[in-house]
CSV table of C-alpha atoms in Angstrom, one decimal:
chain,number,residue,atom,x,y,z
A,1,UNK,CA,8.8,40.9,-2.4
A,2,UNK,CA,8.0,41.4,1.2
A,3,UNK,CA,4.3,41.1,0.5
A,4,UNK,CA,5.0,37.8,-1.2
A,5,UNK,CA,7.1,36.6,1.7
A,6,UNK,CA,4.3,37.6,4.1
A,7,UNK,CA,1.8,35.6,2.1
A,8,UNK,CA,4.1,32.6,2.1
A,9,UNK,CA,4.6,32.9,5.8
A,10,UNK,CA,0.9,33.1,6.3
A,11,UNK,CA,0.4,30.0,4.2
A,12,UNK,CA,3.0,28.1,6.1
A,13,UNK,CA,1.5,29.1,9.4
A,14,UNK,CA,-1.9,27.5,8.3
A,15,UNK,CA,-3.8,29.8,10.7
A,16,UNK,CA,-1.8,28.6,13.7
A,17,UNK,CA,-2.1,24.9,12.8
A,18,UNK,CA,1.1,24.7,10.7
A,19,UNK,CA,2.8,22.3,13.0
A,20,UNK,CA,-0.1,19.9,12.8
A,21,UNK,CA,-0.7,20.1,9.1
A,22,UNK,CA,3.0,20.0,7.9
A,23,UNK,CA,4.0,17.3,10.3
A,24,UNK,CA,1.1,15.1,9.0
A,25,UNK,CA,2.1,15.8,5.4
A,26,UNK,CA,5.8,15.2,6.3
A,27,UNK,CA,5.2,11.8,7.8
A,28,UNK,CA,3.2,10.7,4.8
A,29,UNK,CA,5.8,12.0,2.4
A,30,UNK,CA,8.5,10.2,4.4
A,31,UNK,CA,6.5,6.9,4.1
A,32,UNK,CA,6.1,7.3,0.3
A,33,UNK,CA,9.9,8.0,-0.1
A,34,UNK,CA,10.8,5.0,2.1
A,35,UNK,CA,8.6,2.7,0.1
A,36,UNK,CA,10.2,3.9,-3.2
A,37,UNK,CA,13.7,3.7,-1.8
A,38,UNK,CA,13.4,0.3,0.0
A,39,UNK,CA,11.7,-1.4,-3.0
A,40,UNK,CA,14.5,0.0,-5.3
A,41,UNK,CA,17.2,-1.1,-3.0
A,42,UNK,CA,15.8,-4.6,-2.6
A,43,UNK,CA,15.5,-5.0,-6.4
A,44,UNK,CA,19.0,-3.8,-7.0
A,45,UNK,CA,20.4,-6.1,-4.3
A,46,UNK,CA,18.5,-9.1,-5.7
A,47,UNK,CA,19.8,-8.5,-9.2
A,48,UNK,CA,23.3,-8.1,-7.8
A,49,UNK,CA,23.0,-11.4,-5.9
A,50,UNK,CA,21.6,-13.1,-9.0
A,51,UNK,CA,24.6,-11.8,-11.0
A,52,UNK,CA,27.0,-13.2,-8.4
A,53,UNK,CA,25.3,-16.5,-8.3
A,54,UNK,CA,25.0,-16.7,-12.0
A,55,UNK,CA,28.7,-15.9,-12.5
A,56,UNK,CA,29.7,-19.2,-10.9
A,57,UNK,CA,27.5,-21.1,-13.3
A,58,UNK,CA,24.7,-21.9,-10.8
A,59,UNK,CA,21.4,-22.7,-12.3
A,60,UNK,CA,18.3,-23.8,-10.5
A,61,UNK,CA,17.9,-27.5,-10.7
A,62,UNK,CA,15.0,-28.8,-12.9
A,63,UNK,CA,11.9,-29.7,-11.0
A,64,UNK,CA,11.2,-33.3,-10.4
A,65,UNK,CA,7.6,-34.1,-11.1
A,66,UNK,CA,5.5,-35.0,-8.0
A,67,UNK,CA,3.1,-37.2,-10.0
A,68,UNK,CA,3.0,-40.9,-9.2
A,69,UNK,CA,3.3,-43.2,-12.1
A,70,UNK,CA,0.3,-45.3,-12.8
A,71,UNK,CA,1.1,-49.0,-13.0
B,1,UNK,CA,-14.4,-23.9,-18.8
B,2,UNK,CA,-11.3,-23.0,-20.8
B,3,UNK,CA,-9.4,-20.0,-19.5
B,4,UNK,CA,-7.9,-17.5,-22.1
B,5,UNK,CA,-4.2,-17.5,-22.7
B,6,UNK,CA,-3.7,-14.0,-21.4
B,7,UNK,CA,-5.0,-15.1,-18.0
B,8,UNK,CA,-2.5,-18.0,-17.8
B,9,UNK,CA,0.3,-15.5,-18.5
B,10,UNK,CA,-0.3,-13.9,-15.1
B,11,UNK,CA,1.2,-17.1,-13.6
B,12,UNK,CA,4.5,-16.6,-15.4
B,13,UNK,CA,7.1,-14.7,-13.4
B,14,UNK,CA,9.1,-13.4,-16.4
B,15,UNK,CA,5.9,-12.1,-18.0
B,16,UNK,CA,4.7,-10.4,-14.8
B,17,UNK,CA,8.2,-9.0,-14.2
B,18,UNK,CA,8.3,-7.4,-17.6
B,19,UNK,CA,4.7,-6.2,-17.4
B,20,UNK,CA,5.3,-4.6,-14.0
B,21,UNK,CA,8.5,-2.9,-15.5
B,22,UNK,CA,6.5,-1.5,-18.4
B,23,UNK,CA,3.5,-0.3,-16.4
B,24,UNK,CA,5.4,1.0,-13.4
B,25,UNK,CA,6.7,4.3,-14.8
B,26,UNK,CA,3.3,5.2,-16.2
B,27,UNK,CA,1.6,4.6,-12.9
B,28,UNK,CA,4.3,6.4,-11.0
B,29,UNK,CA,4.2,9.4,-13.2
B,30,UNK,CA,0.3,9.6,-13.1
B,31,UNK,CA,0.4,9.2,-9.3
B,32,UNK,CA,3.1,12.0,-9.0
B,33,UNK,CA,1.1,14.4,-11.1
B,34,UNK,CA,-2.2,13.7,-9.3
B,35,UNK,CA,-0.5,13.9,-5.9
B,36,UNK,CA,1.0,17.3,-6.8
B,37,UNK,CA,-2.3,18.7,-8.1
B,38,UNK,CA,-4.3,17.3,-5.2
B,39,UNK,CA,-1.9,18.5,-2.6
B,40,UNK,CA,-1.7,22.1,-4.0
B,41,UNK,CA,-5.4,22.2,-4.5
B,42,UNK,CA,-6.1,20.9,-1.0
B,43,UNK,CA,-3.5,23.0,0.8
B,44,UNK,CA,-3.7,26.3,-1.1
B,45,UNK,CA,-6.9,26.5,-3.1
B,46,UNK,CA,-9.6,24.7,-1.1
B,47,UNK,CA,-11.3,27.1,1.4
B,48,UNK,CA,-10.8,26.6,5.1
B,49,UNK,CA,-13.4,24.7,7.1
B,50,UNK,CA,-15.9,26.8,8.9
B,51,UNK,CA,-15.5,24.8,12.1
B,52,UNK,CA,-11.9,23.4,12.1
B,53,UNK,CA,-10.2,26.1,10.2
B,54,UNK,CA,-7.0,25.1,8.4
B,55,UNK,CA,-6.2,21.9,10.3
B,56,UNK,CA,-8.9,20.1,8.4
B,57,UNK,CA,-6.5,20.0,5.4
B,58,UNK,CA,-5.1,16.8,6.9
B,59,UNK,CA,-8.3,15.3,5.3
B,60,UNK,CA,-6.4,15.2,2.0
B,61,UNK,CA,-4.0,12.6,3.3
B,62,UNK,CA,-5.4,10.9,6.4
B,63,UNK,CA,-8.4,9.0,4.9
B,64,UNK,CA,-6.3,8.2,1.8
B,65,UNK,CA,-3.5,6.6,3.8
B,66,UNK,CA,-6.1,4.6,5.8
B,67,UNK,CA,-7.8,3.5,2.6
B,68,UNK,CA,-4.4,2.4,1.1
B,69,UNK,CA,-3.8,0.4,4.3
B,70,UNK,CA,-7.1,-1.4,3.9
B,71,UNK,CA,-6.7,-1.8,0.2
B,72,UNK,CA,-3.2,-3.3,0.7
B,73,UNK,CA,-4.7,-5.8,3.2
B,74,UNK,CA,-7.5,-6.9,0.8
B,75,UNK,CA,-4.9,-7.4,-1.9
B,76,UNK,CA,-2.7,-9.3,0.5
B,77,UNK,CA,-5.6,-11.5,1.7
B,78,UNK,CA,-7.0,-12.2,-1.9
B,79,UNK,CA,-3.5,-13.0,-3.2
B,80,UNK,CA,-2.6,-15.1,-0.2
B,81,UNK,CA,-5.9,-17.1,-0.6
B,82,UNK,CA,-5.2,-17.7,-4.3
B,83,UNK,CA,-1.6,-18.7,-3.5
B,84,UNK,CA,-2.8,-21.1,-0.8
B,85,UNK,CA,-5.6,-22.7,-2.8
B,86,UNK,CA,-4.0,-22.9,-6.2
B,87,UNK,CA,-0.4,-23.0,-5.0
B,88,UNK,CA,0.4,-20.1,-7.3
B,89,UNK,CA,3.8,-18.7,-6.2
B,90,UNK,CA,3.3,-15.4,-7.9
B,91,UNK,CA,0.2,-14.8,-5.8
B,92,UNK,CA,2.3,-15.3,-2.6
B,93,UNK,CA,4.8,-12.8,-4.1
B,94,UNK,CA,2.0,-10.2,-4.5
B,95,UNK,CA,0.9,-10.8,-0.9
B,96,UNK,CA,4.4,-10.3,0.4
B,97,UNK,CA,4.8,-7.2,-1.7
B,98,UNK,CA,1.6,-5.6,-0.4
B,99,UNK,CA,2.5,-6.1,3.3
B,100,UNK,CA,5.2,-3.5,3.9
B,101,UNK,CA,3.3,-0.9,1.9
B,102,UNK,CA,0.1,-1.6,3.9
B,103,UNK,CA,2.0,-1.4,7.2
B,104,UNK,CA,3.7,1.9,6.4
B,105,UNK,CA,0.4,3.5,5.2
B,106,UNK,CA,-1.5,2.2,8.2
B,107,UNK,CA,1.1,3.7,10.4
B,108,UNK,CA,0.7,7.0,8.5
B,109,UNK,CA,-3.1,6.8,9.0
B,110,UNK,CA,-2.6,6.3,12.8
B,111,UNK,CA,0.0,9.1,13.0
B,112,UNK,CA,-1.8,11.7,10.9
B,113,UNK,CA,-5.0,10.8,12.8
B,114,UNK,CA,-3.3,11.4,16.1
B,115,UNK,CA,-1.9,14.7,14.8
B,116,UNK,CA,-5.4,15.7,13.6
B,117,UNK,CA,-7.0,14.5,16.9
B,118,UNK,CA,-4.9,16.8,19.1
B,119,UNK,CA,-6.4,20.1,18.0
B,120,UNK,CA,-9.9,18.8,17.2
B,121,UNK,CA,-10.7,16.2,19.8
B,122,UNK,CA,-8.2,17.5,22.5
B,123,UNK,CA,-6.3,14.2,22.5
B,124,UNK,CA,-3.8,12.5,20.3
B,125,UNK,CA,-5.1,9.0,21.2
B,126,UNK,CA,-8.3,7.5,22.5
B,127,UNK,CA,-8.1,3.9,23.6
B,128,UNK,CA,-11.9,3.6,23.6
B,129,UNK,CA,-12.4,4.6,20.0
B,130,UNK,CA,-13.2,1.4,18.0
B,131,UNK,CA,-11.9,2.7,14.6
B,132,UNK,CA,-8.5,3.6,16.1
B,133,UNK,CA,-8.3,0.3,17.8
B,134,UNK,CA,-9.2,-1.7,14.7
B,135,UNK,CA,-6.8,0.4,12.6
B,136,UNK,CA,-4.1,-0.4,15.2
B,137,UNK,CA,-5.1,-4.1,14.9
B,138,UNK,CA,-4.6,-3.8,11.1
B,139,UNK,CA,-1.1,-2.5,11.7
B,140,UNK,CA,-0.4,-5.5,14.0
B,141,UNK,CA,-1.8,-7.9,11.4
B,142,UNK,CA,0.6,-6.5,8.8
B,143,UNK,CA,3.5,-6.7,11.2
B,144,UNK,CA,2.4,-10.2,12.4
B,145,UNK,CA,2.2,-11.4,8.8
B,146,UNK,CA,5.8,-10.1,8.1
B,147,UNK,CA,7.1,-11.5,11.4
B,148,UNK,CA,5.5,-14.9,10.8
B,149,UNK,CA,7.1,-15.1,7.4
B,150,UNK,CA,10.5,-14.2,8.8
B,151,UNK,CA,10.2,-17.1,11.4
B,152,UNK,CA,10.4,-19.7,8.6
B,153,UNK,CA,13.6,-20.4,6.7
B,154,UNK,CA,11.7,-22.4,4.0
B,155,UNK,CA,9.9,-20.0,1.7
B,156,UNK,CA,7.1,-22.5,0.7
B,157,UNK,CA,6.2,-23.1,4.4
B,158,UNK,CA,6.3,-19.3,5.1
B,159,UNK,CA,4.0,-18.7,2.2
B,160,UNK,CA,1.4,-21.3,3.3
B,161,UNK,CA,1.4,-20.5,7.0
B,162,UNK,CA,1.4,-16.7,6.6
B,163,UNK,CA,-1.4,-17.0,4.0
B,164,UNK,CA,-3.7,-18.4,6.7
B,165,UNK,CA,-3.1,-15.3,8.9
B,166,UNK,CA,-3.6,-13.1,5.8
B,167,UNK,CA,-6.9,-14.6,4.9
B,168,UNK,CA,-8.3,-14.7,8.4
B,169,UNK,CA,-7.2,-11.1,9.2
B,170,UNK,CA,-9.3,-9.7,6.3
B,171,UNK,CA,-12.4,-9.8,8.5
B,172,UNK,CA,-10.9,-6.7,10.2
B,173,UNK,CA,-11.3,-4.5,7.1
B,174,UNK,CA,-15.1,-4.3,7.0
B,175,UNK,CA,-15.0,-3.9,10.8
B,176,UNK,CA,-12.8,-0.8,10.4
B,177,UNK,CA,-15.1,0.6,7.7
B,178,UNK,CA,-18.4,0.1,9.5
B,179,UNK,CA,-17.0,0.8,13.0
B,180,UNK,CA,-18.3,4.4,12.9
B,181,UNK,CA,-21.8,3.1,12.1
B,182,UNK,CA,-21.9,0.2,14.5
B,183,UNK,CA,-20.4,2.0,17.6
B,184,UNK,CA,-20.3,5.4,19.1
B,185,UNK,CA,-16.9,6.8,18.3
B,186,UNK,CA,-15.0,10.1,18.2
B,187,UNK,CA,-14.8,9.6,14.5
B,188,UNK,CA,-17.4,11.2,12.3
B,189,UNK,CA,-19.7,9.0,10.3
B,190,UNK,CA,-19.5,8.4,6.5
B,191,UNK,CA,-18.7,11.7,4.7
B,192,UNK,CA,-18.0,11.0,1.1
B,193,UNK,CA,-19.7,7.7,0.6
B,194,UNK,CA,-23.1,9.3,1.2
B,195,UNK,CA,-23.6,9.9,-2.5
B,196,UNK,CA,-27.1,11.4,-2.0
B,197,UNK,CA,-25.7,14.2,0.1
B,198,UNK,CA,-21.9,14.3,0.6
B,199,UNK,CA,-21.0,16.2,3.7
B,200,UNK,CA,-18.3,18.2,1.8
B,201,UNK,CA,-18.7,21.0,-0.6
B,202,UNK,CA,-17.5,20.5,-4.2
B,203,UNK,CA,-14.4,22.7,-3.9
B,204,UNK,CA,-13.3,20.5,-1.0
B,205,UNK,CA,-14.5,17.2,-2.5
B,206,UNK,CA,-12.7,17.5,-5.8
B,207,UNK,CA,-9.2,17.6,-4.4
B,208,UNK,CA,-10.2,14.9,-1.9
B,209,UNK,CA,-11.2,12.6,-4.7
B,210,UNK,CA,-8.1,13.5,-6.7
B,211,UNK,CA,-6.0,12.4,-3.7
B,212,UNK,CA,-7.9,9.2,-3.4
B,213,UNK,CA,-7.1,8.4,-7.1
B,214,UNK,CA,-3.5,9.5,-6.6
B,215,UNK,CA,-3.0,7.2,-3.6
B,216,UNK,CA,-4.6,4.3,-5.5
B,217,UNK,CA,-2.2,4.7,-8.4
B,218,UNK,CA,0.7,5.2,-5.9
B,219,UNK,CA,-0.2,2.0,-4.2
B,220,UNK,CA,-0.3,0.2,-7.6
B,221,UNK,CA,3.1,1.6,-8.5
B,222,UNK,CA,4.7,0.7,-5.2
B,223,UNK,CA,3.2,-2.8,-5.3
B,224,UNK,CA,4.6,-3.4,-8.8
B,225,UNK,CA,8.1,-2.1,-7.6
B,226,UNK,CA,8.1,-4.5,-4.7
B,227,UNK,CA,6.7,-7.3,-6.8
B,228,UNK,CA,9.6,-7.0,-9.2
B,229,UNK,CA,12.1,-7.3,-6.3
B,230,UNK,CA,10.1,-10.3,-4.9
B,231,UNK,CA,10.0,-12.1,-8.2
B,232,UNK,CA,13.8,-11.8,-8.7
B,233,UNK,CA,14.3,-13.1,-5.1
B,234,UNK,CA,12.1,-16.1,-5.8
B,235,UNK,CA,13.4,-16.8,-9.2
B,236,UNK,CA,17.1,-16.6,-8.2
B,237,UNK,CA,19.0,-19.0,-10.4
B,238,UNK,CA,16.4,-19.2,-13.1
B,239,UNK,CA,17.7,-18.8,-16.7
B,240,UNK,CA,15.6,-15.7,-17.5
B,241,UNK,CA,16.9,-13.9,-14.3
B,242,UNK,CA,20.5,-14.7,-15.3
B,243,UNK,CA,19.8,-13.4,-18.8
B,244,UNK,CA,18.3,-10.3,-17.3
B,245,UNK,CA,21.4,-9.7,-15.2
B,246,UNK,CA,23.7,-10.3,-18.1
B,247,UNK,CA,21.7,-7.9,-20.3
B,248,UNK,CA,21.7,-5.3,-17.5
B,249,UNK,CA,25.5,-5.7,-17.1
B,250,UNK,CA,26.1,-5.5,-20.8
């Protein structure tokens, strides 16, 4: 057990560069998680808003064609 | 020339929304597995570098984050250009979805590069290094694109004005790539792209390439996630969105 812990500790130390290596990986992991979380939150909020808007019977007005009529 | 039907479908928001929803989980799962394999291989299995020791292991994330930043900008520029020329709203949605992903990964590239630079170059930051400066410019282009969009209340106008910045800014991407060849910099020259004689041994190169593939899939997944949110935002009030909400609520 103690040998295993020693090996784990050695791995975490990364030959004295542990602070550099793990902080770099930590920043990248944080960016990944932020991207996943923020996209999910925005999607959820958009659907919630669409649900609220839809509940009062709002519907996007039909587009008016921008083509001029030929005489 | 007549375009095939499947091509036209990519202009339909409900079709792309559904396709993104179906593809997303597969891309996310593949990216997750490859990230785990690449990270374990790179951190625990690959041998230490004879010169840099263990700190070189940042190589399994730093070039990949920089690559995703540049890839995101190319996607942004191409989509913005298509949206501007053909007035395709979905193309603008793709450009908008790519911007925050690109900004966050470009920030990661700068941060991980600074962390790597401290023990190897003896400095976190070097103002005279062209690659660092053009990478910083890329971050400002992403932030500028997002800020410019936020300055307009009308979405159509924001799409068209920001598309110009998006397209013009793409010139920065090849400059970043070739900066190590064109100028003397602290950065090393091409390592992996020298296919005749890569400057990495195979046991370091394989996890490196796995991480490149993993980050590419991750980018695709994140892009689809953001695109789905952007489509719902733009299609607010459309019948298919109301049906979608009703089905989700049921």
